[in-house]
Short mmCIF file of C-alpha atoms and ligand atoms in Angstrom, two decimals:
data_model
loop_
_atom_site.label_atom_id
_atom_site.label_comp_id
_atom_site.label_asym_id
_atom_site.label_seq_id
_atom_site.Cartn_x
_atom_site.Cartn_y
_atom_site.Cartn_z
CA UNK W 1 29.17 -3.02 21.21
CA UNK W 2 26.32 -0.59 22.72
CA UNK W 3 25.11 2.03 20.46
CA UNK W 4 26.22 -0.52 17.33
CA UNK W 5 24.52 0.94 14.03
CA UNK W 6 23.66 -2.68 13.34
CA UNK W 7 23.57 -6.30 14.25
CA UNK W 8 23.93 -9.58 12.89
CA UNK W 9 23.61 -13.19 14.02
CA UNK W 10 25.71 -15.96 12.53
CA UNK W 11 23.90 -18.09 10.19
CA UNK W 12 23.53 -21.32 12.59
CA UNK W 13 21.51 -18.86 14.35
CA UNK W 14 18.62 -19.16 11.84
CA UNK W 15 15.58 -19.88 14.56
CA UNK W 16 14.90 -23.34 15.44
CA UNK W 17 11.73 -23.32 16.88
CA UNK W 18 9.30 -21.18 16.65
CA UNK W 19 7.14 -19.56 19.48
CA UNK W 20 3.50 -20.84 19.77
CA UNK W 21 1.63 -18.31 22.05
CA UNK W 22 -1.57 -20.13 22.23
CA UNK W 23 0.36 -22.22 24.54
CA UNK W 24 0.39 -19.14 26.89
CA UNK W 25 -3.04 -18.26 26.00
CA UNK W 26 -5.60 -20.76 27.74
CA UNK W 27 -8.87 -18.31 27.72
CA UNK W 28 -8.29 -17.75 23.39
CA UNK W 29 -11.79 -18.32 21.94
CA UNK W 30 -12.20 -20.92 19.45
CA UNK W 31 -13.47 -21.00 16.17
CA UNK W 32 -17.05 -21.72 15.55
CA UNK W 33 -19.26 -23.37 13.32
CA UNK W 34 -21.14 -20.39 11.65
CA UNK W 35 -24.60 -22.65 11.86
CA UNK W 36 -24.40 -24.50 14.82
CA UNK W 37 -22.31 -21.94 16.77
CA UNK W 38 -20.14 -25.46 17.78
CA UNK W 39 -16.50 -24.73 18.35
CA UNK W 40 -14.54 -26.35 14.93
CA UNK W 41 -11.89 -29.17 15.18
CA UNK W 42 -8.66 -29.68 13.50
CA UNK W 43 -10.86 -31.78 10.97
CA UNK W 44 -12.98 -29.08 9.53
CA UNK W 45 -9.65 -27.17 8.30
CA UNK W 46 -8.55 -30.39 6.56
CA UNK W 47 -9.71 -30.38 3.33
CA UNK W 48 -9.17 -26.80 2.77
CA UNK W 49 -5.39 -26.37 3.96
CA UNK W 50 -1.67 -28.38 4.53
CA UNK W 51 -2.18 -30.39 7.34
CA UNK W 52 0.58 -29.80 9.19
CA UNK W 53 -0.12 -26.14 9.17
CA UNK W 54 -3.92 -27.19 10.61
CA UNK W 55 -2.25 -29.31 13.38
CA UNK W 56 -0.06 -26.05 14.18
CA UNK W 57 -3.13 -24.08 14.05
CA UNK W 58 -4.60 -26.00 17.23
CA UNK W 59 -0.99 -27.09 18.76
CA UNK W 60 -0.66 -26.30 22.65
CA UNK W 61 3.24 -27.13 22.15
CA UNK W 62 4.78 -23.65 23.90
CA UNK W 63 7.98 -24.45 21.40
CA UNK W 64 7.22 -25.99 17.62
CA UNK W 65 10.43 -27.41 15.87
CA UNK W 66 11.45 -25.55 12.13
CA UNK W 67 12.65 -28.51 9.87
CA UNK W 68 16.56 -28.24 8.78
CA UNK W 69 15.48 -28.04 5.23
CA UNK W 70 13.17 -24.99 6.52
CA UNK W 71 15.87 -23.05 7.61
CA UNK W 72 17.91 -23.42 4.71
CA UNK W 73 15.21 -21.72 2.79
CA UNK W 74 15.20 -19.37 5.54
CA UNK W 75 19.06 -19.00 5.16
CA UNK W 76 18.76 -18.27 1.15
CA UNK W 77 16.09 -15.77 1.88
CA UNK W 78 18.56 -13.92 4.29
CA UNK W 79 17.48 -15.08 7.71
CA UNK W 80 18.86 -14.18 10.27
CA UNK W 81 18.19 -10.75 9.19
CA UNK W 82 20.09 -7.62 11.04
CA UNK W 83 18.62 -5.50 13.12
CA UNK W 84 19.42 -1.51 12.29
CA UNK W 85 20.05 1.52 14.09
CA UNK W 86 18.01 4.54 13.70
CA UNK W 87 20.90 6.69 14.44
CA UNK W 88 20.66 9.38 11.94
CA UNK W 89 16.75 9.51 12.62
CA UNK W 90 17.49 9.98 16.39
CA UNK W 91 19.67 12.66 15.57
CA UNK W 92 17.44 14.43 13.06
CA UNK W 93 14.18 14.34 15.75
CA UNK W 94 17.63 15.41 18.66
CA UNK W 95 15.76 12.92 20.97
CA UNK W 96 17.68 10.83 24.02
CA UNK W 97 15.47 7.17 22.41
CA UNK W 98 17.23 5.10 20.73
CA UNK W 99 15.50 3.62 17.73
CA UNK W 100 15.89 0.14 16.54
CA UNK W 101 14.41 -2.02 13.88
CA UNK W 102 14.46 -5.15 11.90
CA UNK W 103 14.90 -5.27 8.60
CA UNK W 104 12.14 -7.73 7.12
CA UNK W 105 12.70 -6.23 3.72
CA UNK W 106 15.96 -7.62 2.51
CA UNK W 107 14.16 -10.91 1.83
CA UNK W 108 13.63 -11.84 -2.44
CA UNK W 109 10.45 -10.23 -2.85
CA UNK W 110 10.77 -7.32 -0.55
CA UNK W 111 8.86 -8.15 2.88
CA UNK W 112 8.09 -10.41 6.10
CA UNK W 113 5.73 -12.84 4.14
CA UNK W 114 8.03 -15.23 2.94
CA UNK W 115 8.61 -16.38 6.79
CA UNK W 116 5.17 -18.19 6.50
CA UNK W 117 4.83 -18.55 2.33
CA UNK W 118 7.95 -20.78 2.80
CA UNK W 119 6.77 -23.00 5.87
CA UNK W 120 3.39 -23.13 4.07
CA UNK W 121 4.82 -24.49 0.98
CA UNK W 122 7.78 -26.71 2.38
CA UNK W 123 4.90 -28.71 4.18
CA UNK W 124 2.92 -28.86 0.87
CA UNK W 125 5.72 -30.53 -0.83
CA UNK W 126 6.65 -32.60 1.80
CA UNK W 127 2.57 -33.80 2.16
CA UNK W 128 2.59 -34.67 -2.12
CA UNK W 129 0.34 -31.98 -3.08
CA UNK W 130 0.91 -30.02 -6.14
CA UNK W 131 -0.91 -26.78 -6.11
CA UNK W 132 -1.42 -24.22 -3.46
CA UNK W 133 -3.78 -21.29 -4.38
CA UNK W 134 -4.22 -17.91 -2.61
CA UNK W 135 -5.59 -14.83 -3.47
CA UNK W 136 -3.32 -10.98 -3.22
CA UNK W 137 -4.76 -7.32 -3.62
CA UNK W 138 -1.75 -4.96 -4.84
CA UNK W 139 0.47 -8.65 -4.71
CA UNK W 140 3.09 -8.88 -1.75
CA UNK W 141 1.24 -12.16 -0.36
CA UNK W 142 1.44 -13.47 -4.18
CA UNK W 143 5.10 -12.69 -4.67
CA UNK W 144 6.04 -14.33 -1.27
CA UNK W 145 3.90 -17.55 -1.82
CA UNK W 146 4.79 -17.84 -5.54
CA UNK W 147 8.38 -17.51 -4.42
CA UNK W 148 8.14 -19.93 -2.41
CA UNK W 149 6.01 -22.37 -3.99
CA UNK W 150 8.82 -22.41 -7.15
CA UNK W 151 11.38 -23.12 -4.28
CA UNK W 152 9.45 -26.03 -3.44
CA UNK W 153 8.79 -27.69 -6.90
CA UNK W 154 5.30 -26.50 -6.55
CA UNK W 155 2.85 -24.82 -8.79
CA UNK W 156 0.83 -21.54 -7.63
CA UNK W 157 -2.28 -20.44 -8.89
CA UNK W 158 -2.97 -16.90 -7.37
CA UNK W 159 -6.23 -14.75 -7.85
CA UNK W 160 -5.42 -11.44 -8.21
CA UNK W 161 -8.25 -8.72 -7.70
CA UNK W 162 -8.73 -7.42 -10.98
CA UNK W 163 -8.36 -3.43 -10.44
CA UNK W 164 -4.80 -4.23 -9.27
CA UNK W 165 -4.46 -6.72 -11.76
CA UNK W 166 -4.93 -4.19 -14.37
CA UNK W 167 -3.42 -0.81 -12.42
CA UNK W 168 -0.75 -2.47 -10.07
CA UNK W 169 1.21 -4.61 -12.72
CA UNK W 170 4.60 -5.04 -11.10
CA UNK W 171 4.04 -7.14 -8.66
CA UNK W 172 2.34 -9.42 -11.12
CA UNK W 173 5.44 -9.80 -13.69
CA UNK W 174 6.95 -10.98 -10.30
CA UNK W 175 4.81 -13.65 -9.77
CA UNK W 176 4.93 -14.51 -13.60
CA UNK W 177 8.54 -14.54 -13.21
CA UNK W 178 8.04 -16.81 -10.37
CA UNK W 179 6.00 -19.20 -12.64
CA UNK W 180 2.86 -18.82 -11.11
CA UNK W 181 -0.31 -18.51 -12.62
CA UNK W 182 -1.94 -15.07 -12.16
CA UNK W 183 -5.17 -14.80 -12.89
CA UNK W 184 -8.18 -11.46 -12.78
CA UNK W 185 -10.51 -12.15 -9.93
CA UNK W 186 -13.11 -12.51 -10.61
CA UNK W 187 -12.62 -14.99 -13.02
CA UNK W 188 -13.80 -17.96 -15.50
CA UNK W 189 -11.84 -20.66 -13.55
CA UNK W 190 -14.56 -21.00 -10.70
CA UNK W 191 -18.47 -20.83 -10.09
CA UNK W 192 -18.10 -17.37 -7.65
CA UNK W 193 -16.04 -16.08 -10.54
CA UNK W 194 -18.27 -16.87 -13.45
CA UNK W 195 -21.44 -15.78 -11.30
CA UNK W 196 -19.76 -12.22 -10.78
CA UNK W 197 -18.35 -12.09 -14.42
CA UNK W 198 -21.93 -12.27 -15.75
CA UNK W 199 -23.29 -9.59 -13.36
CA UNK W 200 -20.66 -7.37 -14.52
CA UNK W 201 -18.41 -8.80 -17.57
CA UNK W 202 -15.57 -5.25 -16.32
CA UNK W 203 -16.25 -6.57 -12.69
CA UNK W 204 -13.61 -4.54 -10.67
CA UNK W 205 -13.07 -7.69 -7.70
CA UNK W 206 -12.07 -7.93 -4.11
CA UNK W 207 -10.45 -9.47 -1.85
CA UNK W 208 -13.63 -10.92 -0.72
CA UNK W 209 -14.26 -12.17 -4.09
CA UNK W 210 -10.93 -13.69 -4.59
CA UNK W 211 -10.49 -15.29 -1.81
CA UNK W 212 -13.80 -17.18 -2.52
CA UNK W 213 -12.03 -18.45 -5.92
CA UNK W 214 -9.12 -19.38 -4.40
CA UNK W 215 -10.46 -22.11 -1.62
CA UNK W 216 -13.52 -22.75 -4.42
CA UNK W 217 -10.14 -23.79 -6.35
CA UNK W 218 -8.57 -25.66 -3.81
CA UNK W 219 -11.62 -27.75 -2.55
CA UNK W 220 -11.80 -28.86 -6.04
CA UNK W 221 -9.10 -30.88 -6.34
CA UNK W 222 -7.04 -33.30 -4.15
CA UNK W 223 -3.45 -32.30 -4.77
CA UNK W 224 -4.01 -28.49 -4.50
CA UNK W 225 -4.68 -26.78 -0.91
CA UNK W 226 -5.55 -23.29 -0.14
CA UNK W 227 -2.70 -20.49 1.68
CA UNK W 228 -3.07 -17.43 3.71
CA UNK W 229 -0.87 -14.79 4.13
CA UNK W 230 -2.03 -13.42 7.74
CA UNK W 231 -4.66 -13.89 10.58
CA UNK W 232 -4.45 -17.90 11.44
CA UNK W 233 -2.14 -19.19 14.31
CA UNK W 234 -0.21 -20.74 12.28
CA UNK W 235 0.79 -17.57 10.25
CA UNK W 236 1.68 -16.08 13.29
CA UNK W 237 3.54 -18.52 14.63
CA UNK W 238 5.97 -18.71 11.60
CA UNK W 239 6.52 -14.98 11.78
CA UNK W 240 8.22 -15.42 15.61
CA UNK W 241 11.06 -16.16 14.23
CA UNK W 242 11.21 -12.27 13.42
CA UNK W 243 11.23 -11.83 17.10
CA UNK W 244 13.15 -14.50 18.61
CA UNK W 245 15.99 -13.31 16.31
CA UNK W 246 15.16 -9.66 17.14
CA UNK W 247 15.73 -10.76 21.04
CA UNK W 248 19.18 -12.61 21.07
CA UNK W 249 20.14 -9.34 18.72
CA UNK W 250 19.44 -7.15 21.54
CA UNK W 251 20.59 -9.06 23.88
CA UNK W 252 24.10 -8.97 22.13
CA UNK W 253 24.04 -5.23 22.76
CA UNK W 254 23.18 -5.36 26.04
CA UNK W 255 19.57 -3.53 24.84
CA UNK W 256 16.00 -3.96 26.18
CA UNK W 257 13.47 -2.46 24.53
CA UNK W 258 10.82 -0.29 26.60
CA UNK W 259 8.72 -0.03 23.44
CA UNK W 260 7.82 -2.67 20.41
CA UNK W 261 5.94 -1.52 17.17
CA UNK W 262 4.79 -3.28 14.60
CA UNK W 263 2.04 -2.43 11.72
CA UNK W 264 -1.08 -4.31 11.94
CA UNK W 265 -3.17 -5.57 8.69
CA UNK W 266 -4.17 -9.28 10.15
CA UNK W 267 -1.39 -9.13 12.62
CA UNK W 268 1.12 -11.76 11.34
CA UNK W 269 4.61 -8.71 10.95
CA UNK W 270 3.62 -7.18 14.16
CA UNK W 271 2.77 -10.85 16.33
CA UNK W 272 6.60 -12.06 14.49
CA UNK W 273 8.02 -9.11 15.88
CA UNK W 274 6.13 -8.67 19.75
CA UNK W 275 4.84 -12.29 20.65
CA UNK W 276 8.40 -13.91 21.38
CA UNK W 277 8.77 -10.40 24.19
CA UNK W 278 4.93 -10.74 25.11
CA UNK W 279 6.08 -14.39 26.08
CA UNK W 280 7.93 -12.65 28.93
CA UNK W 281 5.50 -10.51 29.75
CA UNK W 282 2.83 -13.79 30.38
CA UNK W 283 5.48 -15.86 31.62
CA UNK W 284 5.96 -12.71 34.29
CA UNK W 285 9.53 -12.48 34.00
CA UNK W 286 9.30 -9.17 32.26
CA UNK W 287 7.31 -5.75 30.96
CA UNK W 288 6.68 -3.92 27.27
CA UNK W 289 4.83 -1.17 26.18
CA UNK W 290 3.49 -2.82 22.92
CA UNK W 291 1.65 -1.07 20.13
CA UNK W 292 -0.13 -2.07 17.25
CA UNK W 293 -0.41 0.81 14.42
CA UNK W 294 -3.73 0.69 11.93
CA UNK W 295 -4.20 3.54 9.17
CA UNK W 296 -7.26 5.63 10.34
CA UNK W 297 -9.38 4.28 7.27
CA UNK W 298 -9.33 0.46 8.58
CA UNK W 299 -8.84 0.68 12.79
CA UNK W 300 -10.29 -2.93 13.60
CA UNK W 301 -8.75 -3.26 16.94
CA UNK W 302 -8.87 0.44 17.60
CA UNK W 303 -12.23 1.31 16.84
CA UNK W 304 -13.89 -1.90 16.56
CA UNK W 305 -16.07 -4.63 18.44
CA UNK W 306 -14.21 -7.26 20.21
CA UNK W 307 -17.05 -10.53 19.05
CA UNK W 308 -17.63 -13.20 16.86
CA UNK W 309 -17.42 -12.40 12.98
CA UNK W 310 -16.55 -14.16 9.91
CA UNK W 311 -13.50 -13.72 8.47
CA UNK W 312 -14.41 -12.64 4.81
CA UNK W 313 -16.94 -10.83 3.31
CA UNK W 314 -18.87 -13.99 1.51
CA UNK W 315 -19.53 -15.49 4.83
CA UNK W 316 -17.72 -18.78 4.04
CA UNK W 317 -15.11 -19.12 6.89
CA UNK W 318 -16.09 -20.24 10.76
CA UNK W 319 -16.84 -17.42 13.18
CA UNK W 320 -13.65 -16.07 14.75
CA UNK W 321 -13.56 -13.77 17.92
CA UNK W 322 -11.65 -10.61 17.12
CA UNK W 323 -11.93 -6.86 16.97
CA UNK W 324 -13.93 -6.18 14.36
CA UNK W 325 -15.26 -3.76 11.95
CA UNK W 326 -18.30 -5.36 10.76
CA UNK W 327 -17.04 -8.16 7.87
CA UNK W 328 -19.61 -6.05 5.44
CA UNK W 329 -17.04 -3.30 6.13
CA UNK W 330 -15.45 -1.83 2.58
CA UNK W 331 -12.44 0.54 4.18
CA UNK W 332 -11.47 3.23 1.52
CA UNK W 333 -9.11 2.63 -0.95
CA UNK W 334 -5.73 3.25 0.68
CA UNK W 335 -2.21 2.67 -0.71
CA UNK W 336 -1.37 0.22 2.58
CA UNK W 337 -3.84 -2.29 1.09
CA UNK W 338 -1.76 -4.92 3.39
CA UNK W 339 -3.85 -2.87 5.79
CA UNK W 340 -7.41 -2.71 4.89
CA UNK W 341 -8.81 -6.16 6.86
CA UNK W 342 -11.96 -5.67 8.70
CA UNK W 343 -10.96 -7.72 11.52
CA UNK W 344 -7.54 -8.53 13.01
CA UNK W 345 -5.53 -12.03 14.35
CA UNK W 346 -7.60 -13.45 17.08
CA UNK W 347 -4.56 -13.97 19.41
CA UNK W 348 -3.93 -10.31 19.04
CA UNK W 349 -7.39 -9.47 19.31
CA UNK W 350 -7.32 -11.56 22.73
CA UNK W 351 -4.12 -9.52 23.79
CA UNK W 352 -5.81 -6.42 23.37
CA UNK W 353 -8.67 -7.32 24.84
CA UNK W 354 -6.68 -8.47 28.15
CA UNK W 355 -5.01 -5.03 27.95
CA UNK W 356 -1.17 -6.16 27.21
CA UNK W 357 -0.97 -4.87 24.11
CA UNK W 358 -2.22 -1.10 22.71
CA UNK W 359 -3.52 -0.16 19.42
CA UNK W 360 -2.86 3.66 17.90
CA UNK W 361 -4.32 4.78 14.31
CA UNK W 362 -2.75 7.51 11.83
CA UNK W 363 -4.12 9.44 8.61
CA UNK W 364 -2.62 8.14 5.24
CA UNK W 365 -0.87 11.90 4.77
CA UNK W 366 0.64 12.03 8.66
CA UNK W 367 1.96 8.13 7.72
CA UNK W 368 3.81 9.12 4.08
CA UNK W 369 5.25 12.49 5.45
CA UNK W 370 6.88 10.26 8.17
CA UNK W 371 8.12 7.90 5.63
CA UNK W 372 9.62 10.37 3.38
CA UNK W 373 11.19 11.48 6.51
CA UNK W 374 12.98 7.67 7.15
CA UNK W 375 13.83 8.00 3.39
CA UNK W 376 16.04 11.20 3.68
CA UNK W 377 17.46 10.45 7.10
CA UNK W 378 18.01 6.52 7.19
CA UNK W 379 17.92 6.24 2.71
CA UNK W 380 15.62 3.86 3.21
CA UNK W 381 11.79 4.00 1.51
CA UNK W 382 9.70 1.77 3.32
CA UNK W 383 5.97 0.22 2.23
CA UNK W 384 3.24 1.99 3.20
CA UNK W 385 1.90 -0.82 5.96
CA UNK W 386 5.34 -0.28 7.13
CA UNK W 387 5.40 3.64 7.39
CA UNK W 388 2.87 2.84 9.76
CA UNK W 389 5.17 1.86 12.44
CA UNK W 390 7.67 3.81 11.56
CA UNK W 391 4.98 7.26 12.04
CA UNK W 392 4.20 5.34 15.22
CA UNK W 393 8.54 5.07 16.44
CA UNK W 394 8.78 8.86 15.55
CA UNK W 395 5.89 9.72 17.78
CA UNK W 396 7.10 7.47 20.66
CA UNK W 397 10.76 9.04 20.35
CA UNK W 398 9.18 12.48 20.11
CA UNK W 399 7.08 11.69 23.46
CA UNK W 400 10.86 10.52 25.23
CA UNK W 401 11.85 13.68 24.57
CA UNK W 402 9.29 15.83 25.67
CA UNK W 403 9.37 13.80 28.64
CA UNK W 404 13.27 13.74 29.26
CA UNK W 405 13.44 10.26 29.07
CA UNK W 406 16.44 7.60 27.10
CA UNK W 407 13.83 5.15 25.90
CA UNK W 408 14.60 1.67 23.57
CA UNK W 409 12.09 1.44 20.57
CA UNK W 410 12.03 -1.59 18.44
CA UNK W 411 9.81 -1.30 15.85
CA UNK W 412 9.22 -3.67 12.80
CA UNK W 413 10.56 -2.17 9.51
CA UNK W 414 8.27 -4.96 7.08
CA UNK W 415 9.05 -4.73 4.01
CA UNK W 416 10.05 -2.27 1.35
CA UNK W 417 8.38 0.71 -0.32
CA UNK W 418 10.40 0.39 -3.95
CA UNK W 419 7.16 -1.52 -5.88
CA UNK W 420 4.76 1.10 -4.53
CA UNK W 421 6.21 4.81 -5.38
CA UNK W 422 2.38 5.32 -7.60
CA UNK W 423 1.25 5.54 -3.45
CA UNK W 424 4.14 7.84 -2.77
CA UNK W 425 3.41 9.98 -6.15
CA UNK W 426 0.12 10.64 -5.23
CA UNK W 427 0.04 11.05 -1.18
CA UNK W 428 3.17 13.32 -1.78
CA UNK W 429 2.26 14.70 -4.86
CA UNK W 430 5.53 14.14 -6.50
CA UNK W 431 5.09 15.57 -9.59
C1 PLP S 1 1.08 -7.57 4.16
C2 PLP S 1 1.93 -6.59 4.79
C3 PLP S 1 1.61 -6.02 6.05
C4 PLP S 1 0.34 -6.28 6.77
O1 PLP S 1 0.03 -7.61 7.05
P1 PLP S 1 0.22 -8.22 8.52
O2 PLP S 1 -0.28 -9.62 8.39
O3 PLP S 1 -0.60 -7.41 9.47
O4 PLP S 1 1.66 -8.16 8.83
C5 PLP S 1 2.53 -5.13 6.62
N1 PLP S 1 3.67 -4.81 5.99
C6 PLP S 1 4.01 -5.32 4.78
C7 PLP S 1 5.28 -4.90 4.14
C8 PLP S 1 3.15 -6.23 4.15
O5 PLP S 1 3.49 -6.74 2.96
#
């Protein structure tokens, strides 16, 4: 079986449990009160999201157990998912690493988020609420969660920031398709929205902005709660199923990997793929060279301050310690948009702060020319938050063979590129 092209796991090998590293993490910082500077309870995050998902946010449990019913929506969405070969890319780059990666983007709408939309939104259901709202830029985190909340008899109501609204439309029909409600943040549904509307009828939005809509949304009423797509411990945590999966795979091939990548907007793809190994490094039964990719326009944990910050631009969320940009912080209009947070996960943050994990940044143009690469060798055209990683895996297997050496890389392959080729045309300059 060594050297197979790719590898699968039975189905009653869907995850279940997934890996809580906070349990491994003693010294992680908590969240504070941004007036009183008091660390926050369980019972502040009540109102605003699914309670179960607040519990998992401050669980110590090491292991946390995924409902049956869970992993049959993880089964329909393709779980276990393979993990790939890069054999053809090895040979193209005539390196002696051997390139591996797991393919997040078979799932419905095309990347890792439905790993977390789906938890988030089985535990809604099960909890009698009706509604979850959320906000999306360009509209992965809005396909996943309206995906999921139509798989759990739920309704959606997503805030979508009005530029993409208007220039991005694909991902949007998706949602619609979906059933969810898609609305242009800002908008007339809520009291942030209406203020900005008058300022500026043609107001362009944010993230910033929508967000604010979305948990103004959800506070207002009892039977709707508010999701996220990244950051939180309990994002995280659902994503380790990416890596648990991603071990027993390698395992089965009689594989370790010296090297795991993973792209890194909030954290939640990369943490899925490296927390289940970084479990062995803290447990010390074992050693990684881990590395977190960031485009050059947003490097939070490369280039920024490792402090308290909030976690949106309005100032309404607790103080969270992380690498940090400066929450004021507009990064430049890139095509990874899953990219362009000013801050990052605090459990990664903590990680690279404690030196376990390493952080690398690349220009948008080095990133796409590495992509179009994957797409000619492997046929594959991955997102641009994912070309990230996969610049990153070229570079590392270019490095083992300057320095003679048969390395393992594992990188993270996210999602797919095939709703984002206006990026492509323009980076590349296609036509
Ligand atoms: C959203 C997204 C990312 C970045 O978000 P993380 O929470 O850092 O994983 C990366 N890749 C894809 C395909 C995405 O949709």
């Amino acid at each position: 079986m060594t050297g197979a092209l790719r590898v699968d796991l039975p189905k009653d090998e869907v995850p279940r449990f997934w890996y809580n590293i906070v349990a491994d993490l003693p010294d992680l910082p908590p969240p504070l009160h941004p007036a009183t500077k008091e660390p926050l309870g369980p019972e502040a995050f009540y109102p605003l999201f699914v309670k179960e998902c607040v519990d998992q946010e401050f669980s110590k449990e090491k292991e946390i157990r995924i409902p049956d019913e869970l992993r049959e929506l993880y089964l329909r969405i393709g779980r276990p998912t393979p993990l790939y070969r890069a054999k053809r890319l090895e040979e193209y780059l005539r390196t002696p690493a051997k390139i591996y990666f797991k393919r997040e983007d078979l799932s419905p709408t095309g990347s890792h988020k439905l790993n977390t939309a789906l938890a988030q939104a089985y535990y809604a259901s099960k909890e009698g609420l009706e509604r979850l709202t959320t906000e999306t830029g360009a509209g992965q985190w809005g396909s996943a969660l309206s995906y999921a909340t139509a798989m759990n008899g739920l309704e959606a109501l997503v805030f979508m920031v009005r530029v993409s609204y208007m220039q991005k439309p694909y991902r949007k029909y998706v949602m619609k398709l979906y059933g969810a409600n898609v609305v242009p943040s800002p908008s007339e549904l809520t009291e942030v929205g209406r203020k900005f509307l008058k300022e500026d009828p043609e107001h362009p939005g944010s993230l910033g902005i929508a967000i604010s809509e979305a948990i103004e949304a959800a506070l207002k009423d009892e039977k709707t709660k508010y999701a996220l797509g990244s950051v939180l411990n309990h994002v995280l945590l659902h994503q380790t199923v990416i890596g648990i999966e991603a071990k027993k795979q390698m395992e089965a091939i009689d594989e370790k990997p010296d090297v795991l990548i993973g792209s890194v907007g909030g954290g939640s793809n990369f943490a899925g793929l490296v927390f289940p190994f970084i479990r062995d490094i803290l447990e010390g039964r074992d050693n990684y060279d881990v590395v977190a990719v960031e485009p050059t326009a947003s490097p939070s944990l490369t280039n920024g301050e490792y402090r308290y910050d909030f976690g949106d631009t309005a100032e309404t969320t607790p103080l969270i310690k992380m690498y940090t940009l400066g929450h004021k912080f507009v990064p430049p209009p890139i095509h990874a948009g899953g990219l362009r947070y000013h801050g990052a996960a605090p459990t990664v943050s903590l990680l690279k702060n404690k030196g376990v994990i390493r952080s690398v940044a690349y220009p948008q143009e080095d990133v796409f020319k590495a992509a179009s690469l994957f797409a000619k060798v492997e046929g594959l055209i991955p997102a641009p938050e994912t070309a990230h990683a996969v610049k990153a895996a070229i570079d590392e297997a270019l490095k083992a063979k300057e320095d003679g050496k048969e390395k393992v890389i594992l990188f993270n392959y996210s999602g797919h590129g095939l709703l984002d080729l206006e990026g492509y045309k323009q980076v590349l300059k296609l036509d």
